[in-house]
Coordinates of C-alpha atoms and ligand atoms in Angstrom, one line a residue:
M1084 CA 0.0 0.0 0.0
V1085 CA 1.2 3.5 -0.8
P1086 CA 2.2 5.3 2.4
D1087 CA 0.6 8.7 3.1
I1088 CA 2.8 11.7 2.4
V1089 CA 1.0 14.0 4.8
P1090 CA 1.7 13.4 8.5
P1091 CA -1.3 12.2 10.4
D1092 CA -1.7 15.2 12.6
L1093 CA -2.2 17.4 9.5
L1094 CA -4.8 15.0 8.3
A1095 CA -6.7 15.2 11.6
P1096 CA -10.0 17.1 11.5
P1097 CA -8.9 20.7 11.2
D1098 CA -11.4 22.3 13.6
A1099 CA -9.4 20.8 16.4
R1100 CA -6.5 23.0 15.3
S1101 CA -8.4 26.1 14.4
R1102 CA -7.7 28.2 17.4
S1103 CA -4.0 28.6 16.8
F1104 CA -4.5 28.8 13.0
R1105 CA -2.1 31.2 11.4
H1106 CA -2.9 31.9 7.8
D1107 CA 0.6 32.6 6.5
D1108 CA 2.2 29.6 8.0
A1109 CA -0.7 27.3 7.2
A1110 CA -0.7 28.4 3.6
L1111 CA 3.0 27.6 3.1
V1112 CA 2.8 24.3 4.9
L1113 CA -0.4 23.1 3.2
D1114 CA 0.8 24.3 -0.2
G1115 CA 4.0 22.4 0.3
Y1116 CA 2.2 19.1 1.0
L1117 CA -0.4 19.7 -1.7
R1118 CA 2.4 20.2 -4.3
R1119 CA 4.0 17.0 -3.2
L1120 CA 0.8 15.1 -3.4
A1121 CA 0.0 16.6 -6.9
A1122 CA 3.5 15.6 -8.1
Q1123 CA 2.9 12.0 -6.8
E1124 CA -0.5 11.9 -8.4
A1125 CA 1.0 13.1 -11.7
R1126 CA 3.5 10.3 -11.6
C1127 CA 0.7 7.8 -11.1
R1128 CA -1.1 9.3 -14.1
V1129 CA 1.9 8.5 -16.3
V1130 CA 1.9 4.9 -15.2
L1131 CA -1.8 4.7 -15.9
G1132 CA -1.3 6.4 -19.3
R1133 CA 1.3 3.8 -20.2
L1134 CA -1.0 0.9 -19.3
G1135 CA -3.9 2.6 -20.9
R1136 CA -2.1 3.1 -24.2
V1137 CA -1.5 -0.7 -24.6
F1138 CA -5.0 -1.4 -23.5
L1139 CA -6.5 1.1 -26.1
E1140 CA -4.3 -0.3 -28.9
R1141 CA -5.7 -3.7 -28.2
R1142 CA -9.2 -2.5 -27.7
G1143 CA -9.0 -4.3 -24.4
Q1144 CA -12.6 -3.4 -23.5
H1145 CA -13.8 -5.8 -26.2
L1146 CA -11.6 -8.6 -25.0
L1147 CA -13.0 -8.1 -21.5
G1148 CA -16.6 -8.1 -22.7
F1149 CA -17.5 -4.5 -22.8
A1150 CA -19.0 -2.9 -26.0
R1151 CA -17.7 0.5 -25.3
L1152 CA -14.5 1.9 -23.7
G1153 CA -16.6 4.3 -21.6
D1154 CA -18.5 1.4 -20.1
Y1155 CA -15.3 -0.4 -19.2
A1156 CA -13.6 2.7 -17.8
R1157 CA -16.6 3.7 -15.6
E1158 CA -17.3 0.2 -14.2
R1159 CA -13.7 -0.9 -13.6
L1160 CA -11.8 2.3 -13.0
G1161 CA -14.4 4.8 -12.1
L1162 CA -13.0 7.1 -14.8
S1163 CA -14.3 8.5 -18.1
A1164 CA -13.2 7.1 -21.5
R1165 CA -11.9 10.6 -22.4
E1166 CA -9.7 10.7 -19.3
L1167 CA -8.1 7.4 -20.1
Q1168 CA -7.6 8.3 -23.8
S1169 CA -6.1 11.6 -22.9
L1170 CA -3.7 10.1 -20.4
A1171 CA -2.7 7.5 -22.9
S1172 CA -2.0 10.0 -25.7
V1173 CA -0.1 12.5 -23.5
T1174 CA 2.0 9.7 -22.1
E1175 CA 2.7 8.3 -25.5
R1176 CA 3.8 11.7 -26.9
M1177 CA 5.9 12.4 -23.8
E1178 CA 7.8 9.2 -24.2
Q1179 CA 9.0 10.4 -27.6
L1180 CA 10.3 13.6 -26.1
P1181 CA 13.1 12.6 -23.7
A1182 CA 14.0 16.1 -22.5
I1183 CA 10.5 16.9 -21.5
R1184 CA 10.2 13.5 -19.9
M1185 CA 13.3 14.1 -17.8
A1186 CA 12.2 17.6 -16.8
F1187 CA 8.8 16.1 -15.7
E1188 CA 10.5 13.4 -13.7
R1189 CA 12.8 16.0 -12.0
G1190 CA 9.7 18.0 -11.2
E1191 CA 10.7 21.0 -13.3
V1192 CA 7.6 21.0 -15.4
S1193 CA 4.2 20.1 -14.1
W1194 CA 1.7 17.7 -15.6
A1195 CA -0.4 20.6 -16.7
Q1196 CA 2.6 22.0 -18.6
V1197 CA 3.4 18.7 -20.1
R1198 CA -0.1 18.3 -21.5
L1199 CA 0.2 21.7 -23.2
L1200 CA 3.7 21.1 -24.5
V1201 CA 3.1 17.8 -26.1
T1202 CA 0.6 19.4 -28.5
V1203 CA 3.3 21.5 -30.1
V1204 CA 6.7 20.2 -29.4
V1205 CA 8.8 18.0 -31.7
P1206 CA 12.2 16.6 -30.7
E1207 CA 14.0 19.4 -32.4
T1208 CA 12.2 22.1 -30.5
E1209 CA 12.2 20.5 -27.1
E1210 CA 14.9 22.5 -25.4
G1211 CA 13.5 25.9 -26.6
W1212 CA 10.0 25.1 -25.4
L1213 CA 11.3 23.9 -22.0
A1214 CA 13.2 27.1 -21.5
L1215 CA 10.1 29.0 -22.4
A1216 CA 7.8 27.0 -20.1
G1217 CA 10.2 27.4 -17.2
G1218 CA 9.5 31.0 -16.4
R1219 CA 5.8 31.0 -17.3
T1220 CA 2.5 30.3 -15.7
V1221 CA 0.4 27.5 -17.2
R1222 CA -1.9 30.1 -18.5
A1223 CA 0.8 32.1 -20.2
L1224 CA 2.2 29.0 -21.8
E1225 CA -1.2 28.2 -23.1
A1226 CA -1.4 31.7 -24.6
A1227 CA 2.0 31.3 -26.2
I1228 CA 0.8 28.1 -27.8
R1229 CA -2.4 29.7 -28.9
E1230 CA -0.4 32.4 -30.7
L1231 CA 0.9 29.7 -32.9
G1232 CA -2.6 29.0 -34.1
R1233 CA -3.0 25.9 -32.0
S1234 CA -6.4 26.7 -30.6
E1235 CA -7.1 23.3 -29.3
T1236 CA -7.9 24.1 -25.7
A1237 CA -6.5 21.4 -23.6
E1238 CA -9.4 20.4 -21.4
E1239 CA -8.6 19.1 -18.0
D1240 CA -8.3 15.4 -18.0
D1241 CA -9.3 14.6 -14.5
G1242 CA -13.0 14.6 -15.2
G1243 CA -15.3 11.7 -14.2
P1244 CA -17.7 9.9 -16.6
H1245 CA -20.9 11.6 -17.7
V1246 CA -24.0 10.6 -15.9
R1247 CA -27.6 11.5 -16.2
F1248 CA -29.4 14.0 -14.0
R1249 CA -33.2 13.7 -14.0
L1250 CA -35.7 15.4 -11.8
R1251 CA -39.5 15.3 -12.2
C1252 CA -41.3 18.6 -11.6
P1253 CA -44.4 20.4 -12.6
R1254 CA -44.4 21.9 -16.1
R1255 CA -44.6 25.5 -14.9
F1256 CA -41.3 25.0 -13.1
L1257 CA -39.4 24.5 -16.4
R1258 CA -39.6 28.3 -17.0
L1259 CA -37.6 29.1 -13.9
W1260 CA -35.0 26.5 -14.8
R1261 CA -34.6 28.0 -18.3
E1262 CA -34.4 31.6 -16.9
V1263 CA -31.7 30.7 -14.5
V1264 CA -29.8 28.7 -17.2
D1265 CA -29.9 31.8 -19.4
L1266 CA -28.8 34.0 -16.5
A1267 CA -25.8 31.6 -16.0
R1268 CA -24.9 32.0 -19.6
R1269 CA -25.0 35.8 -19.4
M1270 CA -22.8 35.7 -16.3
A1271 CA -20.3 33.4 -18.0
G1272 CA -20.4 35.2 -21.3
A1273 CA -20.7 31.9 -23.1
E1274 CA -23.4 29.6 -24.3
L1275 CA -23.2 27.1 -21.5
S1276 CA -24.8 23.7 -21.8
H1277 CA -27.4 22.7 -19.1
G1278 CA -24.7 20.7 -17.4
Q1279 CA -22.3 23.7 -17.3
A1280 CA -25.0 25.9 -16.0
A1281 CA -25.8 23.3 -13.4
E1282 CA -22.2 23.4 -12.2
A1283 CA -22.3 27.2 -11.7
I1284 CA -25.7 26.9 -9.9
A1285 CA -24.5 24.1 -7.6
A1286 CA -21.4 26.0 -6.7
E1287 CA -23.3 29.2 -5.9
G1288 CA -25.8 27.2 -3.8
L1289 CA -23.2 25.2 -1.9
S1290 CA -21.2 28.3 -1.1
A1291 CA -24.3 29.6 0.7
R1292 CA -25.1 26.3 2.5
S1293 CA -21.7 24.7 3.2
A1294 CA -21.1 23.8 6.8
G1295 CA -18.2 26.1 7.3
C1296 CA -18.6 29.7 8.1
E1297 CA -16.1 30.7 5.5
V1298 CA -16.9 30.0 1.9
W1299 CA -14.8 29.2 -1.0
P1300 CA -16.3 29.3 -4.4
D1301 CA -15.9 32.7 -6.0
T1302 CA -18.5 32.1 -8.7
A1303 CA -18.8 35.8 -9.1
R1304 CA -15.3 36.3 -10.2
Q1305 CA -14.6 38.5 -13.1
P1306 CA -13.5 37.0 -16.4
E1307 CA -9.7 37.0 -16.6
L1308 CA -8.5 39.1 -19.5
P1309 CA -6.0 37.7 -21.9
G1310 CA -3.7 40.7 -21.8
D1311 CA -3.4 41.1 -18.1
V1312 CA -1.4 38.2 -17.0
E1313 CA -0.3 39.3 -13.6
E1314 CA 2.6 37.1 -12.7
T1315 CA 2.8 37.7 -9.0
F1316 CA 3.0 34.0 -8.4
I1317 CA 6.1 33.8 -10.5
Q1318 CA 7.9 35.2 -7.4
L1319 CA 6.6 32.3 -5.3
E1320 CA 8.9 29.5 -4.4
R1321 CA 8.9 27.4 -7.5
A1322 CA 11.5 24.9 -6.6
P1323 CA 10.9 21.7 -8.5
V1324 CA 8.9 19.1 -6.7
A1325 CA 10.7 15.8 -7.5
E1326 CA 8.3 13.6 -5.6
V1327 CA 9.4 10.0 -6.0
I1328 CA 6.8 7.7 -7.3
P1329 CA 5.9 5.0 -4.8
E1330 CA 7.7 1.9 -5.7
E1331 CA 4.6 -0.1 -5.6
V1332 CA 3.2 2.0 -8.4
E1333 CA 6.4 2.3 -10.4
V1334 CA 6.6 -1.5 -10.9
L1335 CA 3.1 -1.5 -12.3
G1336 CA 4.4 0.5 -15.3
L1337 CA 7.1 -2.0 -16.2
G1338 CA 6.9 -4.6 -19.0
V1339 CA 3.4 -3.5 -20.0
E1340 CA 3.7 -4.8 -23.6
E1341 CA 4.0 -8.4 -22.5
L1342 CA 0.9 -8.3 -20.3
D1343 CA -2.3 -9.9 -21.3
T1344 CA -5.4 -7.7 -21.2
F1345 CA -6.7 -9.2 -17.9
A1346 CA -3.4 -8.3 -16.3
L1347 CA -3.6 -4.8 -17.7
D1348 CA -7.0 -4.4 -16.2
G1349 CA -5.7 -5.5 -12.8
R1350 CA -2.7 -3.2 -13.0
M1351 CA -4.8 -0.2 -14.0
R1352 CA -7.1 -0.8 -11.1
A1353 CA -4.1 -0.9 -8.8
V1354 CA -2.8 2.4 -10.0
V1355 CA -6.2 4.0 -9.7
Q1356 CA -6.4 2.7 -6.1
A1357 CA -3.1 4.3 -5.3
S1358 CA -4.1 7.6 -6.7
Q1359 CA -7.3 7.5 -4.7
R1360 CA -5.2 7.4 -1.6
I1361 CA -3.3 10.4 -2.7
D1362 CA -6.6 12.2 -3.7
W1363 CA -8.0 11.5 -0.3
Q1364 CA -5.1 13.3 1.4
M1365 CA -5.5 16.2 -1.1
G1366 CA -9.2 16.5 -0.3
R1367 CA -8.4 16.8 3.4
L1368 CA -5.9 19.6 2.9
L1369 CA -7.8 21.3 0.1
R1370 CA -10.8 21.8 2.3
V1371 CA -8.9 23.8 4.8
F1372 CA -6.9 25.6 2.1
L1373 CA -9.9 26.6 0.1
D1374 CA -12.4 27.3 2.9
R1375 CA -9.9 29.7 4.4
R1376 CA -9.0 31.1 1.0
L1377 CA -5.3 30.6 1.6
F1378 CA -4.7 30.9 -2.1
R1379 CA -5.2 34.6 -1.5
V1380 CA -2.4 34.7 1.0
M1381 CA -0.2 33.3 -1.7
G1382 CA -1.2 35.9 -4.2
F1383 CA -3.7 34.0 -6.4
P1384 CA -6.8 35.9 -7.5
S1385 CA -9.0 32.7 -7.5
A1386 CA -9.1 29.2 -6.3
A1387 CA -9.2 28.0 -9.9
R1388 CA -5.9 29.8 -10.8
Y1389 CA -4.2 28.3 -7.7
L1390 CA -5.4 24.8 -8.4
R1391 CA -4.4 24.9 -12.0
E1392 CA -1.0 26.6 -11.6
R1393 CA 0.3 25.0 -8.5
L1394 CA -1.4 21.6 -8.6
G1395 CA -2.6 21.0 -12.1
L1396 CA -6.0 20.2 -10.7
S1397 CA -9.3 21.3 -12.2
E1398 CA -11.6 23.3 -10.0
R1399 CA -14.4 20.8 -10.6
K1400 CA -12.3 17.9 -9.3
A1401 CA -11.2 20.0 -6.3
R1402 CA -14.8 21.0 -5.4
A1403 CA -15.8 17.3 -5.6
L1404 CA -12.9 16.2 -3.4
V1405 CA -13.8 18.8 -0.8
A1406 CA -17.5 17.9 -0.9
L1407 CA -16.5 14.2 -0.4
E1408 CA -14.2 15.2 2.5
R1409 CA -17.1 17.3 4.1
R1410 CA -19.4 14.3 3.8
T1411 CA -17.0 12.0 5.6
W1412 CA -17.6 13.9 8.8
E1413 CA -21.1 12.5 8.9
A1414 CA -20.2 9.3 7.2
P1415 CA -16.6 8.4 7.9
G1416 CA -17.0 5.0 6.2
L1417 CA -17.3 6.9 2.8
G1418 CA -13.9 8.4 3.2
E1419 CA -12.3 5.2 4.3
A1420 CA -13.8 3.2 1.5
Y1421 CA -12.6 5.8 -1.1
R1422 CA -9.2 5.9 0.5
A1423 CA -8.8 2.2 0.5
G1424 CA -10.0 1.9 -3.1
T1425 CA -13.0 -0.3 -2.4
L1426 CA -15.2 2.6 -3.7
S1427 CA -14.1 4.1 -7.0
W1428 CA -14.3 7.8 -7.7
V1429 CA -17.6 7.5 -9.7
R1430 CA -19.1 5.2 -7.0
A1431 CA -18.2 7.6 -4.3
L1432 CA -19.6 10.5 -6.2
T1433 CA -22.8 8.7 -6.8
L1434 CA -23.3 8.1 -3.1
L1435 CA -22.2 11.5 -2.1
P1436 CA -25.5 13.3 -2.0
V1437 CA -27.5 10.6 -0.2
I1438 CA -25.1 9.0 2.2
G1439 CA -25.5 9.9 5.9
E1440 CA -24.5 8.7 9.3
K1441 CA -27.2 6.1 9.6
T1442 CA -27.1 4.9 6.1
A1443 CA -23.4 4.9 5.3
S1444 CA -22.7 1.2 5.8
A1445 CA -25.8 0.1 3.8
W1446 CA -24.9 2.3 0.9
I1447 CA -21.3 1.4 0.9
A1448 CA -22.1 -2.3 0.9
R1449 CA -24.6 -1.7 -1.9
A1450 CA -22.0 0.1 -4.0
E1451 CA -19.8 -2.9 -3.9
E1452 CA -22.6 -5.3 -4.8
V1453 CA -24.0 -3.6 -7.9
T1454 CA -22.8 -2.0 -11.2
V1455 CA -22.3 1.7 -11.4
R1456 CA -25.4 1.8 -13.7
R1457 CA -27.6 0.1 -11.1
L1458 CA -26.2 2.2 -8.3
A1459 CA -27.0 5.4 -10.1
D1460 CA -30.6 4.2 -10.6
E1461 CA -30.9 3.2 -7.0
V1462 CA -29.7 6.6 -5.8
E1463 CA -32.1 8.4 -8.2
W1464 CA -34.9 6.1 -6.9
A1465 CA -34.1 6.7 -3.3
L1466 CA -34.1 10.4 -3.7
V1467 CA -37.6 10.4 -5.1
A1468 CA -38.9 7.8 -2.6
R1469 CA -37.4 9.5 0.4
E1470 CA -39.6 9.9 3.5
P1471 CA -39.7 13.2 5.2
F1472 CA -37.3 13.4 8.2
D1473 CA -35.9 9.9 7.5
P1474 CA -32.4 9.3 6.3
I1475 CA -32.2 8.3 2.6
A1476 CA -31.7 4.5 2.5
P1477 CA -31.0 2.2 -0.4
P1478 CA -33.9 0.2 -1.8
P1479 CA -34.2 -3.5 -0.7
P1480 CA -31.8 -5.7 -2.7
G1481 CA -33.1 -6.5 -6.1
A1482 CA -36.2 -4.3 -5.8
A1483 CA -37.9 -3.1 -9.0
L1484 CA -37.2 0.6 -9.1
D1485 CA -40.6 1.8 -10.2
M1486 CA -40.8 5.4 -9.6
P1487 CA -43.3 5.7 -6.8
D1488 CA -46.4 7.6 -7.5
R1489 CA -47.0 7.3 -3.8
Q1490 CA -45.5 10.7 -3.0
T1491 CA -48.0 12.5 -5.1
C1492 CA -51.0 10.5 -3.8
A1493 CA -49.9 10.6 -0.2
R1494 CA -49.5 14.3 -0.2
P1495 CA -52.4 15.9 -2.1
D1496 CA -50.9 19.4 -1.5
W1497 CA -47.9 18.5 -3.8
E1498 CA -48.2 19.6 -7.4
W1499 CA -48.3 16.8 -10.0
P1500 CA -44.9 16.4 -11.5
D1501 CA -45.9 16.3 -15.2
A1502 CA -42.6 17.3 -16.7
E1503 CA -38.9 16.7 -16.0
I1504 CA -35.5 18.3 -16.2
V1505 CA -33.0 16.0 -17.9
F1506 CA -29.4 16.5 -19.0
S1507 CA -26.1 14.6 -18.8
A1508 CA -23.0 16.0 -17.1
P1509 CA -19.8 14.8 -15.5
A1510 CA -20.4 12.8 -12.4
E1511 CA -18.9 15.5 -10.2
V1512 CA -21.4 18.0 -11.4
V1513 CA -24.4 15.8 -10.9
A1514 CA -23.2 14.9 -7.4
L1515 CA -22.7 18.5 -6.4
L1516 CA -26.0 19.7 -7.9
R1517 CA -27.9 16.9 -6.0
T1518 CA -26.0 17.9 -2.8
A1519 CA -27.0 21.5 -3.3
I1520 CA -30.6 20.7 -4.0
L1521 CA -30.9 18.6 -0.8
A1522 CA -29.3 21.4 1.2
F1523 CA -32.2 23.6 0.0
T1524 CA -35.0 21.1 0.3
R1525 CA -37.1 21.2 3.5
P1526 CA -37.8 17.7 4.9
A1527 CA -41.4 17.6 3.9
D1528 CA -41.0 19.0 0.4
P1529 CA -40.4 17.2 -2.9
L1530 CA -37.0 17.7 -4.4
W1531 CA -38.1 20.0 -7.1
K1532 CA -39.2 22.4 -4.4
G1533 CA -35.6 22.3 -3.1
L1534 CA -34.4 23.1 -6.6
E1535 CA -36.8 25.9 -6.8
Q1536 CA -35.4 27.4 -3.6
L1537 CA -31.9 26.9 -4.9
L1538 CA -32.7 28.6 -8.2
E1539 CA -34.4 31.5 -6.5
H1540 CA -31.4 32.0 -4.3
V1541 CA -29.0 31.9 -7.2
Q1542 CA -31.2 34.3 -9.2
V1543 CA -31.1 36.9 -6.4
E1544 CA -27.3 36.5 -6.0
W1545 CA -26.5 36.8 -9.7
E1546 CA -28.9 39.6 -10.5
G1547 CA -27.4 41.6 -7.8
Q1548 CA -24.1 41.6 -9.6
P1549 CA -23.3 44.0 -12.4
R1550 CA -22.3 41.4 -15.0
H1551 CA -25.7 39.9 -15.8
R1552 CA -27.3 43.1 -17.2
D1553 CA -29.2 42.7 -20.5
P1554 CA -29.3 39.7 -22.7
I1555 CA -27.0 41.3 -25.3
F1556 CA -25.0 38.1 -26.0
A1557 CA -28.1 36.1 -27.0
R1558 CA -28.9 38.6 -29.8
Y1559 CA -25.6 37.7 -31.5
G1560 CA -26.2 34.0 -31.2
W1561 CA -23.5 33.7 -28.6
R1562 CA -20.8 34.5 -31.1
C1563 CA -18.3 37.3 -31.6
A1564 CA -19.9 39.9 -34.0
V1565 CA -16.7 40.8 -35.7
P1566 CA -16.9 39.5 -39.3
A1567 CA -15.1 36.2 -39.9
C1568 CA -14.6 35.6 -36.2
S1569 CA -15.6 32.1 -35.0
S1570 CA -15.1 32.7 -31.3
R1571 CA -17.9 31.7 -28.9
R1572 CA -15.9 31.9 -25.7
N1573 CA -15.0 34.7 -23.4
L1574 CA -17.5 37.1 -24.9
H1575 CA -17.4 40.7 -23.9
D1576 CA -19.9 43.5 -24.2
H1577 CA -18.4 46.5 -26.1
H1578 CA -19.8 50.0 -26.4
L1579 CA -19.6 51.2 -30.0
I1580 CA -19.3 54.8 -28.8
F1581 CA -16.9 54.2 -25.9
R1582 CA -18.4 54.8 -22.5
S1583 CA -15.4 56.9 -21.8
R1584 CA -16.6 59.2 -24.6
G1585 CA -20.1 59.4 -23.4
G1586 CA -21.5 56.3 -25.1
E1587 CA -24.9 55.1 -23.9
N1588 CA -25.9 51.8 -22.4
A1589 CA -28.7 51.4 -25.0
Q1590 CA -28.8 48.2 -27.0
D1591 CA -27.9 49.9 -30.3
N1592 CA -24.6 51.0 -28.8
R1593 CA -23.6 47.6 -27.6
V1594 CA -22.2 44.7 -29.4
T1595 CA -20.9 41.2 -28.4
V1596 CA -17.2 40.6 -29.2
C1597 CA -14.7 38.0 -28.1
A1598 CA -12.0 38.9 -25.6
W1599 CA -9.3 39.0 -28.3
H1600 CA -11.2 41.3 -30.6
H1601 CA -12.3 43.5 -27.7
L1602 CA -8.9 44.1 -26.1
R1603 CA -6.4 43.3 -28.8
G1604 CA -8.5 44.4 -31.7
I1605 CA -10.8 47.3 -31.0
H1606 CA -9.1 48.8 -28.1
A1607 CA -5.7 48.2 -29.6
G1608 CA -6.7 50.1 -32.8
R1609 CA -6.4 47.1 -35.1
V1610 CA -10.2 46.9 -35.6
R1611 CA -12.7 49.7 -35.9
A1612 CA -16.4 49.5 -35.5
W1613 CA -19.1 52.2 -35.8
G1614 CA -22.8 52.5 -36.5
A1615 CA -25.9 51.0 -34.9
A1616 CA -26.1 47.5 -33.5
P1617 CA -27.0 44.9 -34.4
D1618 CA -27.3 45.2 -38.2
A1619 CA -25.8 48.5 -39.2
I1620 CA -22.3 48.2 -37.9
T1621 CA -19.4 49.0 -40.2
W1622 CA -16.3 47.1 -39.4
E1623 CA -12.7 47.8 -40.5
L1624 CA -10.1 45.1 -40.0
G1625 CA -6.4 45.6 -40.4
V1626 CA -6.6 49.3 -39.6
R1627 CA -3.4 51.2 -40.4
A1628 CA -2.3 54.8 -40.3
G1629 CA -2.6 56.9 -43.5
R1630 CA -3.9 54.0 -45.7
E1631 CA -7.1 52.1 -46.3
P1632 CA -7.8 49.3 -43.9
L1633 CA -7.3 45.7 -45.1
L1634 CA -11.1 45.0 -45.0
R1635 CA -14.2 47.0 -44.7
L1636 CA -17.6 45.3 -44.1
T1637 CA -21.1 46.0 -43.0
G1638 CA -22.1 43.1 -41.0
D1639 CA -20.8 40.1 -42.9
W1640 CA -21.0 41.9 -46.3
Y1641 CA -18.0 43.4 -47.9
V1642 CA -18.4 47.1 -48.7
G1643 CA -18.1 47.3 -52.5
G1644 CA -19.3 43.7 -52.9
T1645 CA -16.0 42.0 -53.1
S1646 CA -13.9 40.1 -50.6
G1647 CA -10.7 41.7 -51.8
S1648 CA -8.7 43.3 -54.5
P1649 CA -7.1 41.0 -57.1
M1650 CA -3.9 39.3 -55.9
P1651 CA -1.0 41.6 -56.6
A1652 CA 1.5 40.3 -59.2
V1653 CA 4.7 39.1 -57.6
Ligands
ZN2789 ZN1 -14.9 48.0 -25.3
ZN2790 ZN1 -13.8 37.8 -32.3

């Protein structure tokens, strides 16, 4: 078994230590351990990636009787297919880049940096890129790669498998749901899916109802602008973290080509088990670190930036680890089973919203007895069938999971749920949303009432913030209005007559543009726009002093009816 890095007294429930809590010291101590854990976790990922690559080449899932890779990965590893594929491809590319591999093993570049580097680096350019990566944040490195025209945004690869969220509700309730989803989109400046909106809703709700008095999620954070990379953290201690990989894990990555598929399965499970032990320690420390906003002490503007830059961890995974850690106060068995690897990540997440002190052992036993698919159905059933004031218990073994109509018959004052909200999202998101809903549900109310309370709370919070304003983005189809631009992310609201020059807030003075076009185009003088939104805006691209701009258009129409002058003769 992989030994714990973090000394036991640091892993003790932190309230016991809170009186003498000193923010500065605690931040440095916890950051040190978190970085070591993250380094160890990254080393485990490489071993998993190496095993995964051979498994994928062979289509191991078929040999083991699974039709799809996703089904195999969820059931046996508790991961998503995408995560396994991403680990395999990054590891494969890294193995062809010896300098990057060495730098990673010495702890000089993080996993997050490696994932970005392998998308552009070839053996001839390795050294140059390594030098460049050395003094930069992950975000700045990403920007440098984007400048090369590699726009593939490397999504975090620590996400759980997608699962379904379903909630029956009265038809009239769907309107509120759509309103708040739209509001979430305006807040984010992007056309979020229902799952992405749900993530923001859950985070906002949990920040209001989490057990601690101090809250972590800064859902209201301003979008970070591409030009303003403040590099305060560069001055932080950035000594390499050369965490040795536990020997037990190291050997699992040796001689993988000779293994049969069944052995690969066994080894992958063993690596996942070891990383869960590391994750469990991280969850413990992260809860204190994030609840007390110690990332601020270290000069980071947001939890997300800290997690990404220092630990290479996604905010989503961190939130879920912290929620799991919180739940283990009530249900210690949950944490123990996750730590020991008897419950996979996806199984632990599935149980997270429903498990409690009285039901912990029954749910954990059930989770080991059934497939993930069945477990998800049982949790969904138990949520609907729950009795007021009773803990939520698993159904009797083998029960048919007919959705009980009982609740509506028994309580005539409940509205008939004749519609439903359904979407699929990563397991972390569904677990956090359910947890938030339950936190807002009064014991005698149906779940959709809890969601209603949650949505009303979120609506008030968000509408109180300046960013939601008018639905200007929707008018442009959630796309940058600059001709020829395909950007749908990081949308900004630009005033055609600058507010600094007395421009009005009226809709015909406002246009939706992407962050690049806003800050580096319009406000940098490379792009000009005037006229009335939405249809009568004249655009000039490639503006230069004393000469005609490269292009002039009204909307998407070239002025003069041609997309350009004939090619000049060379
Ligand atoms: Zn502007
Ligand atoms: Zn644009």
